[in-house]
Each structure stands twice: as structure tokens, then as C-alpha cells.
mmCIF file of C-alpha atoms in Angstrom:
data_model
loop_
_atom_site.group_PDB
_atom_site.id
_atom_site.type_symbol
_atom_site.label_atom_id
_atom_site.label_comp_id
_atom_site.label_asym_id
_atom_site.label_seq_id
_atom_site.Cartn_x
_atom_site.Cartn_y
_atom_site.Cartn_z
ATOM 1 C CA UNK Z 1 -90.092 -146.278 -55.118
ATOM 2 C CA UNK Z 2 -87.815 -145.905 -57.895
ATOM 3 C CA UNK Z 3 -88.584 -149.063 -60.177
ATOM 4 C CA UNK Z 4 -84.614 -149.491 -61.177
ATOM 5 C CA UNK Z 5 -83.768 -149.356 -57.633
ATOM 6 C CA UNK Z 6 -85.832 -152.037 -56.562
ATOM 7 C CA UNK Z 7 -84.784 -154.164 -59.588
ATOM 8 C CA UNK Z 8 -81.262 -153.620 -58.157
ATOM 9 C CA UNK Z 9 -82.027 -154.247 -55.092
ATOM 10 C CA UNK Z 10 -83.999 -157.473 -55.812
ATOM 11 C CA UNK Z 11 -81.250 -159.001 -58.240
ATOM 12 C CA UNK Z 12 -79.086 -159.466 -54.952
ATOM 13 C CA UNK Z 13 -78.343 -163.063 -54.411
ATOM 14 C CA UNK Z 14 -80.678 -164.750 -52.060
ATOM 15 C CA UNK Z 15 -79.062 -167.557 -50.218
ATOM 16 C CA UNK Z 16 -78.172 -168.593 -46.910
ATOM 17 C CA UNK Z 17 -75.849 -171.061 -44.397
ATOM 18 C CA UNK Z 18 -75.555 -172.225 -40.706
ATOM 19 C CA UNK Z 19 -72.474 -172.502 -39.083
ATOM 20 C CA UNK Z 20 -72.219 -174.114 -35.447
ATOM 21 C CA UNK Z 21 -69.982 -173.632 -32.592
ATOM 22 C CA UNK Z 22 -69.092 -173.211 -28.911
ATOM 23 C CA UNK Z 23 -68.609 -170.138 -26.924
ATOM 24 C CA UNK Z 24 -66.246 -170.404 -24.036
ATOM 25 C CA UNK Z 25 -64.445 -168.078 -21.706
ATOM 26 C CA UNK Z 26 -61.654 -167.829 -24.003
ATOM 27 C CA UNK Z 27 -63.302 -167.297 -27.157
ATOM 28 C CA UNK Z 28 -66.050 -165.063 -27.813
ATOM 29 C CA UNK Z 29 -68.410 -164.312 -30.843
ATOM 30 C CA UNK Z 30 -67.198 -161.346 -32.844
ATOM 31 C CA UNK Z 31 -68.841 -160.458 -35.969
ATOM 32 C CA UNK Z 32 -66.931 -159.386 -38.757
ATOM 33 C CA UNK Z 33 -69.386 -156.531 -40.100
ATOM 34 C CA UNK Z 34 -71.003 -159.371 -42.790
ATOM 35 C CA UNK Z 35 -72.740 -158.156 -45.258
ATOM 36 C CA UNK Z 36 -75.842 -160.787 -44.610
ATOM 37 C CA UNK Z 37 -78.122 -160.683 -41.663
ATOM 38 C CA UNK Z 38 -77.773 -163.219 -38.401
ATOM 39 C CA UNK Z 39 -79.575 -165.194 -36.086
ATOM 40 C CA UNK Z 40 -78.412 -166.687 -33.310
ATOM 41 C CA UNK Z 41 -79.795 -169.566 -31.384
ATOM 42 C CA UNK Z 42 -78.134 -170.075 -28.205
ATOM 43 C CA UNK Z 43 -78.480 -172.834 -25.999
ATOM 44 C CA UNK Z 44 -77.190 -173.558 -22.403
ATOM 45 C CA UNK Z 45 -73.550 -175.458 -21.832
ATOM 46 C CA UNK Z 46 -73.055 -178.590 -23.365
ATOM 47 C CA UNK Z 47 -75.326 -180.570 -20.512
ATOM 48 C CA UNK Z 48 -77.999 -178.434 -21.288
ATOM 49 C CA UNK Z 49 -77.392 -175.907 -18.161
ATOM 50 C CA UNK Z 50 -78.209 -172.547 -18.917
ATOM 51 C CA UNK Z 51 -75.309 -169.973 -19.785
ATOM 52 C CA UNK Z 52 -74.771 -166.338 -18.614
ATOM 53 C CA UNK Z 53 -74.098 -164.539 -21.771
ATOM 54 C CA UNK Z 54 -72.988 -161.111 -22.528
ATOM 55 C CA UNK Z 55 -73.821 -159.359 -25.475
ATOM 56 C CA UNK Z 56 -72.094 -156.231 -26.782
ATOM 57 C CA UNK Z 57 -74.452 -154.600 -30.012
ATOM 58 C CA UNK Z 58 -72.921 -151.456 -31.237
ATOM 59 C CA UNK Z 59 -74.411 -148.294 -29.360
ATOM 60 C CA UNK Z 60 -76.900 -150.726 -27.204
ATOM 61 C CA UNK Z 61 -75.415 -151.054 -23.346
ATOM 62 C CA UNK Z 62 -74.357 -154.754 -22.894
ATOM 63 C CA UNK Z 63 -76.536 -157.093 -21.671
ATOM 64 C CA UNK Z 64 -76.524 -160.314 -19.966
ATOM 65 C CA UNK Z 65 -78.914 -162.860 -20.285
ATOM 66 C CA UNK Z 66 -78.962 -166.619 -19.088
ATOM 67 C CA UNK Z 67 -80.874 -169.667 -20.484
ATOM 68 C CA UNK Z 68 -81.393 -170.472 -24.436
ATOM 69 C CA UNK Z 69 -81.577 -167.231 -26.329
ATOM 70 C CA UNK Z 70 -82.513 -166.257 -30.205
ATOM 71 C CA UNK Z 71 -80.783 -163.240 -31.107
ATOM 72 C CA UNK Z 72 -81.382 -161.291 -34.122
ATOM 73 C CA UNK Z 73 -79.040 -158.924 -36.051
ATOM 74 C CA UNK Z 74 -79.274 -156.779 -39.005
ATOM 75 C CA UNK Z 75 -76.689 -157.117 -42.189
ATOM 76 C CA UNK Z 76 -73.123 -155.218 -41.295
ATOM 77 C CA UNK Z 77 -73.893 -155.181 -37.833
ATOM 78 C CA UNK Z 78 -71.240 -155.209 -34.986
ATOM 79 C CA UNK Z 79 -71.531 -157.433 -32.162
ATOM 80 C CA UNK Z 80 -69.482 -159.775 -29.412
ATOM 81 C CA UNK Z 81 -71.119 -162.468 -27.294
ATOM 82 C CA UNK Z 82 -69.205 -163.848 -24.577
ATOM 83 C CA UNK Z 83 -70.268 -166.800 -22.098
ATOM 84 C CA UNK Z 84 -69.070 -167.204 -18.760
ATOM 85 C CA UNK Z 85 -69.033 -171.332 -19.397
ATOM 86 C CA UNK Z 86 -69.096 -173.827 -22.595
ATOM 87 C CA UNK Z 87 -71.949 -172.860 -24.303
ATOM 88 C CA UNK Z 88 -73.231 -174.097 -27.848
ATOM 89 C CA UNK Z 89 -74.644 -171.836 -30.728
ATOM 90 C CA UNK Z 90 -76.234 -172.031 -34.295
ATOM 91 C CA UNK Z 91 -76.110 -169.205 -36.422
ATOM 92 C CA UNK Z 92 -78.152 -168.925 -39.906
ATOM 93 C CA UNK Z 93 -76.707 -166.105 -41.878
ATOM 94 C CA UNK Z 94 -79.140 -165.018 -45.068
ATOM 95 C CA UNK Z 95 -79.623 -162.331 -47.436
ATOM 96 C CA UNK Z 96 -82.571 -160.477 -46.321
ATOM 97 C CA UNK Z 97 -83.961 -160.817 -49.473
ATOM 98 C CA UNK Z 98 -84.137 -164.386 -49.131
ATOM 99 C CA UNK Z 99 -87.714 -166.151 -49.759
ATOM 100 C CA UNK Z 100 -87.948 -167.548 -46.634
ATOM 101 C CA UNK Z 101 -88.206 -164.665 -44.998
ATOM 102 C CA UNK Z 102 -91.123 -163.993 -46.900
ATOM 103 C CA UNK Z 103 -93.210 -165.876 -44.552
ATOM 104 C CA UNK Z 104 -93.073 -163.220 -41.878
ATOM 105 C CA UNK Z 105 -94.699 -160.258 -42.970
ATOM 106 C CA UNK Z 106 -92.257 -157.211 -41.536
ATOM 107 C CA UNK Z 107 -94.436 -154.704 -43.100
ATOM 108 C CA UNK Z 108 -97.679 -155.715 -41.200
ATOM 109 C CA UNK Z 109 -95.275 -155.846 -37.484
ATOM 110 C CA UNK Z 110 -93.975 -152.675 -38.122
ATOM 111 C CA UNK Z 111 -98.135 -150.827 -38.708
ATOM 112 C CA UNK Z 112 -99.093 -153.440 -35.407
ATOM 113 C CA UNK Z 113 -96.221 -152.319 -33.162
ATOM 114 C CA UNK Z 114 -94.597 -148.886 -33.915
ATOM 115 C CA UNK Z 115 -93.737 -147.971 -30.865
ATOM 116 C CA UNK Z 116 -90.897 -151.059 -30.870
ATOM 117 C CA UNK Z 117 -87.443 -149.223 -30.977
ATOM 118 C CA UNK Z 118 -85.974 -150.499 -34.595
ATOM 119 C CA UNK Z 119 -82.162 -149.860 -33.864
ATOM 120 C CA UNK Z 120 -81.930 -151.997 -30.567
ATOM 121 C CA UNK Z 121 -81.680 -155.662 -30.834
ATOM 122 C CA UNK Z 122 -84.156 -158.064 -28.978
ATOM 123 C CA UNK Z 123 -83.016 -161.092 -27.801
ATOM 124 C CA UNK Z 124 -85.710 -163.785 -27.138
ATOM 125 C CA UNK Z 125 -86.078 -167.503 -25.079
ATOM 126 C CA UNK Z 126 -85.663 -170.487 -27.353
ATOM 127 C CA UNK Z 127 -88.042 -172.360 -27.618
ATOM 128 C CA UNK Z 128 -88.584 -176.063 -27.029
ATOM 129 C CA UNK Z 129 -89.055 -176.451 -31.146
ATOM 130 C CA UNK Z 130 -86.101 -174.759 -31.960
ATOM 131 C CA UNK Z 131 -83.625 -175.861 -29.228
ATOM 132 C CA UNK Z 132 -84.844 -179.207 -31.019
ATOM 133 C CA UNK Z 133 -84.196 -177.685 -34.387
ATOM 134 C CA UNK Z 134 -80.729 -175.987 -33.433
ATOM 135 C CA UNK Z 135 -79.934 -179.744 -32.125
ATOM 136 C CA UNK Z 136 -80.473 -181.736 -35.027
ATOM 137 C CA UNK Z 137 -78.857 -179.568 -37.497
ATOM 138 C CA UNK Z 138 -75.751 -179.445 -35.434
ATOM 139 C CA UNK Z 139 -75.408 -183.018 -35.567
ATOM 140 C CA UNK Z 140 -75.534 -182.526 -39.095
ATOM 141 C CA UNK Z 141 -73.175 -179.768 -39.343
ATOM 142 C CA UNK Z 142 -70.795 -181.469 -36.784
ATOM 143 C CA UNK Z 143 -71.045 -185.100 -38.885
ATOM 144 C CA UNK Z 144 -70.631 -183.020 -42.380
ATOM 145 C CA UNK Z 145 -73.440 -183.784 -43.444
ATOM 146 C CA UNK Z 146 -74.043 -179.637 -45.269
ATOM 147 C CA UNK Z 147 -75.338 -179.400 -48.850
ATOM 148 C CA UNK Z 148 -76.798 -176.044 -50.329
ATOM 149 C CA UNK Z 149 -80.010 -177.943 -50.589
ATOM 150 C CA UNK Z 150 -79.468 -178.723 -46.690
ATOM 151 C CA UNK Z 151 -79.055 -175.286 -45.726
ATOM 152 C CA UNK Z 152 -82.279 -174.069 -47.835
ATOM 153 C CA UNK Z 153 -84.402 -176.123 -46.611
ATOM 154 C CA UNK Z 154 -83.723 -175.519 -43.082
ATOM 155 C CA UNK Z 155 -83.498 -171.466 -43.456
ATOM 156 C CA UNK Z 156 -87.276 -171.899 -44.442
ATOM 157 C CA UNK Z 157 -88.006 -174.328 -41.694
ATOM 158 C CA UNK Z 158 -86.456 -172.178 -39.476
ATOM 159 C CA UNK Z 159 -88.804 -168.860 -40.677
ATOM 160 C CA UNK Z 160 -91.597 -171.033 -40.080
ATOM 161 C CA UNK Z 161 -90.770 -172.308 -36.615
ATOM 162 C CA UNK Z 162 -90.479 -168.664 -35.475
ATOM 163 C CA UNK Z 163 -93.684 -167.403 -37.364
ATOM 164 C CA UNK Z 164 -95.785 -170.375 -35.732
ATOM 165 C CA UNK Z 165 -94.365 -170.848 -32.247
ATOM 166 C CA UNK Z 166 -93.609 -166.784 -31.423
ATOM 167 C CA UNK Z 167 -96.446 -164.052 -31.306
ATOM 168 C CA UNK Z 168 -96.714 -160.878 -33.666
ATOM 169 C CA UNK Z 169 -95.317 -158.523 -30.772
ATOM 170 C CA UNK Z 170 -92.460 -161.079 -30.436
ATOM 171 C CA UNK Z 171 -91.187 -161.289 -33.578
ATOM 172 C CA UNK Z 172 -91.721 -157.351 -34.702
ATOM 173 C CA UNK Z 173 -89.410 -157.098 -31.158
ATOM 174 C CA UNK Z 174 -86.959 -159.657 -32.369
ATOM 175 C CA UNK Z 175 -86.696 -158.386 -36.200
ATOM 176 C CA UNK Z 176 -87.160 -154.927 -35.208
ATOM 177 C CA UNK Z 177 -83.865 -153.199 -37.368
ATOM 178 C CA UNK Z 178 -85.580 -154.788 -40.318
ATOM 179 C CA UNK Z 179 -88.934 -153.717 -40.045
ATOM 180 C CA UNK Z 180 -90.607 -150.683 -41.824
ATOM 181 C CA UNK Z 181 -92.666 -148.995 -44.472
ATOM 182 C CA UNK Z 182 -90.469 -149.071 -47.098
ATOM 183 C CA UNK Z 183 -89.129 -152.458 -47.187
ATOM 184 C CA UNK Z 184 -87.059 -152.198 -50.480
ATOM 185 C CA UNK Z 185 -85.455 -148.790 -48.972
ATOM 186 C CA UNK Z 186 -84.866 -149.763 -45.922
ATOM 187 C CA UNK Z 187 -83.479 -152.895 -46.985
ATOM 188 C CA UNK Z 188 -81.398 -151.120 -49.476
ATOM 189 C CA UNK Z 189 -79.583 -149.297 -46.697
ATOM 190 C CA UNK Z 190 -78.725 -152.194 -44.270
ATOM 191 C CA UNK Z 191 -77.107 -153.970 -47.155
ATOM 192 C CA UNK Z 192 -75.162 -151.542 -48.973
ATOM 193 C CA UNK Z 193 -74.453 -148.213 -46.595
ATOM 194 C CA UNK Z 194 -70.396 -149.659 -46.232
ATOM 195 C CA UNK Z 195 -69.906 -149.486 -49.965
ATOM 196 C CA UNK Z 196 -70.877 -145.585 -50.658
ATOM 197 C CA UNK Z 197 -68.278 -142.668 -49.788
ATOM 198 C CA UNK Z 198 -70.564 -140.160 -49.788
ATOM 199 C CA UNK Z 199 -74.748 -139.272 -49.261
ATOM 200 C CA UNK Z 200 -74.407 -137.839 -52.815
ATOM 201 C CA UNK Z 201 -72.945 -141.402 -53.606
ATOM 202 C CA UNK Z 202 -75.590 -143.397 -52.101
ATOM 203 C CA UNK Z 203 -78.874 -141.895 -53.388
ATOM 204 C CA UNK Z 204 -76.923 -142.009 -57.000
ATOM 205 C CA UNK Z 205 -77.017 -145.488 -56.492
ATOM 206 C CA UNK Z 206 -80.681 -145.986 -55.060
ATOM 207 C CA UNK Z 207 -81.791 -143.864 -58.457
ATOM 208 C CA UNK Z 208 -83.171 -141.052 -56.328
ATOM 209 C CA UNK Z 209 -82.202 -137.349 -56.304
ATOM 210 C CA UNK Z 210 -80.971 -136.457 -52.823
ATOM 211 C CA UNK Z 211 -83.370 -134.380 -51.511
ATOM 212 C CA UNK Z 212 -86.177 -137.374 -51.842
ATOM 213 C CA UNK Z 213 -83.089 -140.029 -50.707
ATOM 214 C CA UNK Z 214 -82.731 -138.120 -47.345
ATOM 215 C CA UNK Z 215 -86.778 -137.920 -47.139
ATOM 216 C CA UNK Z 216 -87.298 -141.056 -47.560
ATOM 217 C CA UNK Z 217 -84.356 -141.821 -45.518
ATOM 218 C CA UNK Z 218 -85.295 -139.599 -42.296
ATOM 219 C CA UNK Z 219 -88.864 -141.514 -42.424
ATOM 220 C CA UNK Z 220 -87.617 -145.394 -42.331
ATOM 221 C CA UNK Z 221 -84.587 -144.449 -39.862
ATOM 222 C CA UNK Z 222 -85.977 -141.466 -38.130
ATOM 223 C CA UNK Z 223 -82.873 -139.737 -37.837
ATOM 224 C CA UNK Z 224 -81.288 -137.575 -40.827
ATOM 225 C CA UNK Z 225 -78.931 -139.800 -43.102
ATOM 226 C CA UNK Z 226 -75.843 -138.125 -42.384
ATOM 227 C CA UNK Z 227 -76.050 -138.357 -38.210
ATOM 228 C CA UNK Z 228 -76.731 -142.372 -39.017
ATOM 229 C CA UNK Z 229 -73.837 -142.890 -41.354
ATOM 230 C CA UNK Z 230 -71.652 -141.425 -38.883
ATOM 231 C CA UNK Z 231 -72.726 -143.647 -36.324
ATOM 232 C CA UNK Z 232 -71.958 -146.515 -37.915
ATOM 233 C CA UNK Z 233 -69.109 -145.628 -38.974
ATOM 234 C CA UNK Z 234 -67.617 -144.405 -35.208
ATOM 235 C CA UNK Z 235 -69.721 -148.237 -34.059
ATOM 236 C CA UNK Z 236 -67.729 -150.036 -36.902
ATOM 237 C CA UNK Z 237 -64.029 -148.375 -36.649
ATOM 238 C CA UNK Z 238 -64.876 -149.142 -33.014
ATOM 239 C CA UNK Z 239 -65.093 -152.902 -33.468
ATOM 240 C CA UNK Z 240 -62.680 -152.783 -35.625
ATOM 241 C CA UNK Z 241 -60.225 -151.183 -33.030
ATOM 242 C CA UNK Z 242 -61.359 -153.403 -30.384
ATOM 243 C CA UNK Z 243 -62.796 -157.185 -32.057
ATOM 244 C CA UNK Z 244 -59.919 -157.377 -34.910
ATOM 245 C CA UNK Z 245 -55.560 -157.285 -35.578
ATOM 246 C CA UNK Z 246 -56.182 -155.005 -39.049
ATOM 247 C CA UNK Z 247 -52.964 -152.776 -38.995
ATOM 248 C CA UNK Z 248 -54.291 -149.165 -38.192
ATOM 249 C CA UNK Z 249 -53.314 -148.170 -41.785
ATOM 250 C CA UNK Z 250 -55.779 -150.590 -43.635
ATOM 251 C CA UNK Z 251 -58.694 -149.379 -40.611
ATOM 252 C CA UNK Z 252 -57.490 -145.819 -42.184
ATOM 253 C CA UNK Z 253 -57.969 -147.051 -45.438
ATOM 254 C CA UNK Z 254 -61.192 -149.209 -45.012
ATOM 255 C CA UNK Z 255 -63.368 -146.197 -43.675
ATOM 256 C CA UNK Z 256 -61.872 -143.486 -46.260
ATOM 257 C CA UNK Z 257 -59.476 -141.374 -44.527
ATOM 258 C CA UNK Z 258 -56.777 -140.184 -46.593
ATOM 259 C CA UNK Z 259 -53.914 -140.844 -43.440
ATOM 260 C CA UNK Z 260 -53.905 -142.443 -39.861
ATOM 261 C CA UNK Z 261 -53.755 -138.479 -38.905
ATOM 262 C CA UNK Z 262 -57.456 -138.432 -39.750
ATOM 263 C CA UNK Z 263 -58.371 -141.134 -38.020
ATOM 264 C CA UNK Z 264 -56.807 -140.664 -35.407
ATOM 265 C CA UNK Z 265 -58.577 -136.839 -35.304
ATOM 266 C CA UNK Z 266 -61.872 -138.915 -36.051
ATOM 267 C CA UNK Z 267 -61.512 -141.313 -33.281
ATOM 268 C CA UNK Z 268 -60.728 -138.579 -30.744
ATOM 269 C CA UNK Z 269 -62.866 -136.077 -31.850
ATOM 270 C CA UNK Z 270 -66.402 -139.298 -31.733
ATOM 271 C CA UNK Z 271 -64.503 -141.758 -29.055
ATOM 272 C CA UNK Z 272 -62.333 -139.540 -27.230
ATOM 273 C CA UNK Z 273 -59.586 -141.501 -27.245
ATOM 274 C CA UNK Z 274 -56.694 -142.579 -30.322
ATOM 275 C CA UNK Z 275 -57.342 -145.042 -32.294
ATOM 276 C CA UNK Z 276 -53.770 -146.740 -30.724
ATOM 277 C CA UNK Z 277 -55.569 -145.803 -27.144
ATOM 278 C CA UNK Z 278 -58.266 -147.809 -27.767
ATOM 279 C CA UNK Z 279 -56.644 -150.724 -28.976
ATOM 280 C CA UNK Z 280 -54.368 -150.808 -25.583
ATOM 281 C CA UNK Z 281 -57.318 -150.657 -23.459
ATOM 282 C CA UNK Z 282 -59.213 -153.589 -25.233
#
């Protein structure tokens, strides 16, 4: 690997923060494509009962799931949970970068367990040491008791609760979209693919001439660079159509086109519907 682009790559900030809230009927979890990665830990309702929860990921067919979950999800992902009652959730958000990560080893899951598919997400059961942990910090949260040094401490605590109380199979399952070969690469990617116009672009910036960018790309991804960026760019204007209010000029603008006539050609061409279409239906 390129030594400037890892020095690039490695200069990123590392840092992270919890937030804590309720899902009800009424008010779902949307992301809004962050440029960190997430985990979720989601318990039952408020009395500890066990929620039915629907998750929407991108390409992935939604899927419900009941009882205390830990959910996993790359940086600039799209998602939506919904819950059919009250239900409470903890989310760490972190630069995946960050030290604390460093306790898990992703390159050693990826050798153990290849045959794990990397762009699904998959969702485990809390357990009893982190439905403790996801407890006590939301007392915290909820008294206001949050200082930086607060919210470092407990990203590493929670890295080591899920490298001591879930098997190797688990967690390459659960961290799958950030596993690999390349690490620095494939890292690379996940963080910065929504800032680059063009392939040409984004191996300029990963100090790599284009025909070892796409190489390297088709080996960590296992699909050519260009049939990936388009994905996530119909999964994101998607989300953005259905999860958000942004005026269908500034979606336009956000993903590149030069006038809503492109997107709307874009959207019908990948979604097969207008981008106004879509927005009525959701």
C-alpha cells in the first residue's frame, strides 16, 4: 500500500460518542448517511419486554427481529429501524480508525471466516453484559452526566465486552462490511467514497494509478469499483427520497447531477420510478 495513502488515511480523527433514545411506532431510526460507523444496542420496551423490530439496510431485504439486538453498520451507511412498541436504544458512533477497535483483530476474522458475506449486516442477541452496559450509560446520558473522557472510555469498554463475551465467527458476522485484507484500503473506501466525483478522482486521492486502484478495489469488494459506486449511490438517493424533506434540487445537487432532469432519468432508469414518485409512495 501506498505509504502517503495510509498516512492520509491514518491522520483521520479518531474519536467517538453515544447517543440514547427510544424507538416508538411513530418515530423510527433513520440514519443520515454519517460519515462514522454505528452500533446499535437494542433492548426490549421500557419494562424490559422484548420488541419486534424492523430493519431496512440498503439493498439487504428487511428484517424483523425481536428481543435485545446489537446491530452493526459500516460508515455512510443507510438504514431505518422501526419498533412495533416503546423500545430503548444506545448507539456508539466511532471513526473506524479509532484505537479501540484495535482490540478486535478484523484482519485475522476475515482469513478464519471468508465465506461470511461482507456487504450484509448481521444483527446479533445482546448479551446479559452489555444490556448491563447499554443500561448504565443511559442513566448517564439521560442524567447529563457525558464528558469526552466519558465517551472514550466506554467505546473501549464496549470493544472489549464484545471481543470477550462473543466468539470469532460472531463477531467476523457482526463486523463483516469492515473486514478484509487490506484494512487501510478498504477502510479508505467506506469513509471517503461520498466525497469523490469520479473513479479517476478517487484513486488520485488514495495515491494509486487507476488500474492498481480498481485491482485492489475488485479484491477487498469483489465487485468492479464502478458497479459499487453506483449502488450506493441509487441506495443513498434512495434514502434520501424516502428517510429525509431535502428539496429534490439539493438531492440533484448532493449526488452531482447537473439538473433534476438527470435525476430524475437516473432514478427511473436504477429505481424505475421518479424521484417525485418515490417520494409520494413513502
Amino acid at each position: 500500500m501506498n505509504t502517503q495513502m495510509l498516512h492520509h488515511h491514518r491522520t483521520s480523527s479518531a474519536y467517538s460518542y453515544f447517543t440514547a433514545g427510544c424507538l416508538t411506532p411513530e418515530h423510527p431510526l433513520t440514519n443520515k448517511i454519517r460519515s462514522e460507523a454505528t452500533i446499535l444496542l437494542i433492548s426490549g420496551g421500557k419494562k424490559g419486554e422484548g420488541g419486534h423490530i424492523v430493519i431496512s439496510c440498503e439493498k439487504t431485504t428487511a428484517v424483523t427481529l425481536e428481543g435485545p439486538q446489537i446491530i452493526f453498520f459500516p460508515p455512510n451507511a443507510c438504514f431505518c429501524i422501526k419498533s412495533e412498541r416503546p423500545t430503548e436504544y444506545l448507539s456508539c458512533h466511532f471513526n473506524i480508525e479509532n484505537p479501540a477497535l484495535a482490540q478486535i483483530d478484523l484482519q485475522q476474522l476475515h482469513r478464519q471466516h471468508t465465506e461470511i458475506e461482507t456487504s450484509q449486516f448481521h444483527p446479533l442477541p445482546l448479551r446479559a453484559p452489555l444490556i448491563q452496559f447499554q443500561q448504565l450509560l443511559q442513566h448517564y446520558l439521560n442524567d447529563r452526566h457525558s464528558t469526552r473522557h466519558l465517551h472514550k472510555l466506554k467505546t473501549y469498554e464496549l470493544f472489549f465486552l464484545l471481543r470477550h463475551y462473543y466468539a470469532a465467527d460472531e463477531l467476523a458476522r457482526l463486523l463483516a462490511p469492515i473486514t478484509g485484507q487490506n484494512l487501510t484500503f478498504k477502510h479508505f473506501v467506506l469513509n471517503h467514497f461520498t466525497e469523490y466525483p469520479s473513479i479517476e478522482d478517487f484513486a488520485r486521492m488514495a495515491h494509486l494509478n487507476l488500474d492498481t486502484f480498481k485491482r485492489t478495489f475488485r479484491k477487498e469488494f469483489k465487485q468492479p469499483v464502478h458497479r459499487w459506486l453506483n449502488e450506493r449511490k441509487k441506495v443513498n438517493i434512495l434514502h434520501d427520497l424516502k428517510y429525509t424533506q431535502l428539496p429534490l434540487q439539493d438531492i440533484a445537487t448532493r449526488y452531482r447531477f447537473s439538473s433534476l432532469a438527470y435525476l430524475s432519468t437516473f432514478c427511473k432508469q436504477h429505481l424505475g420510478k421518479s424521484p417525485s414518485e418515490i417520494r409520494k409512495m413513502s
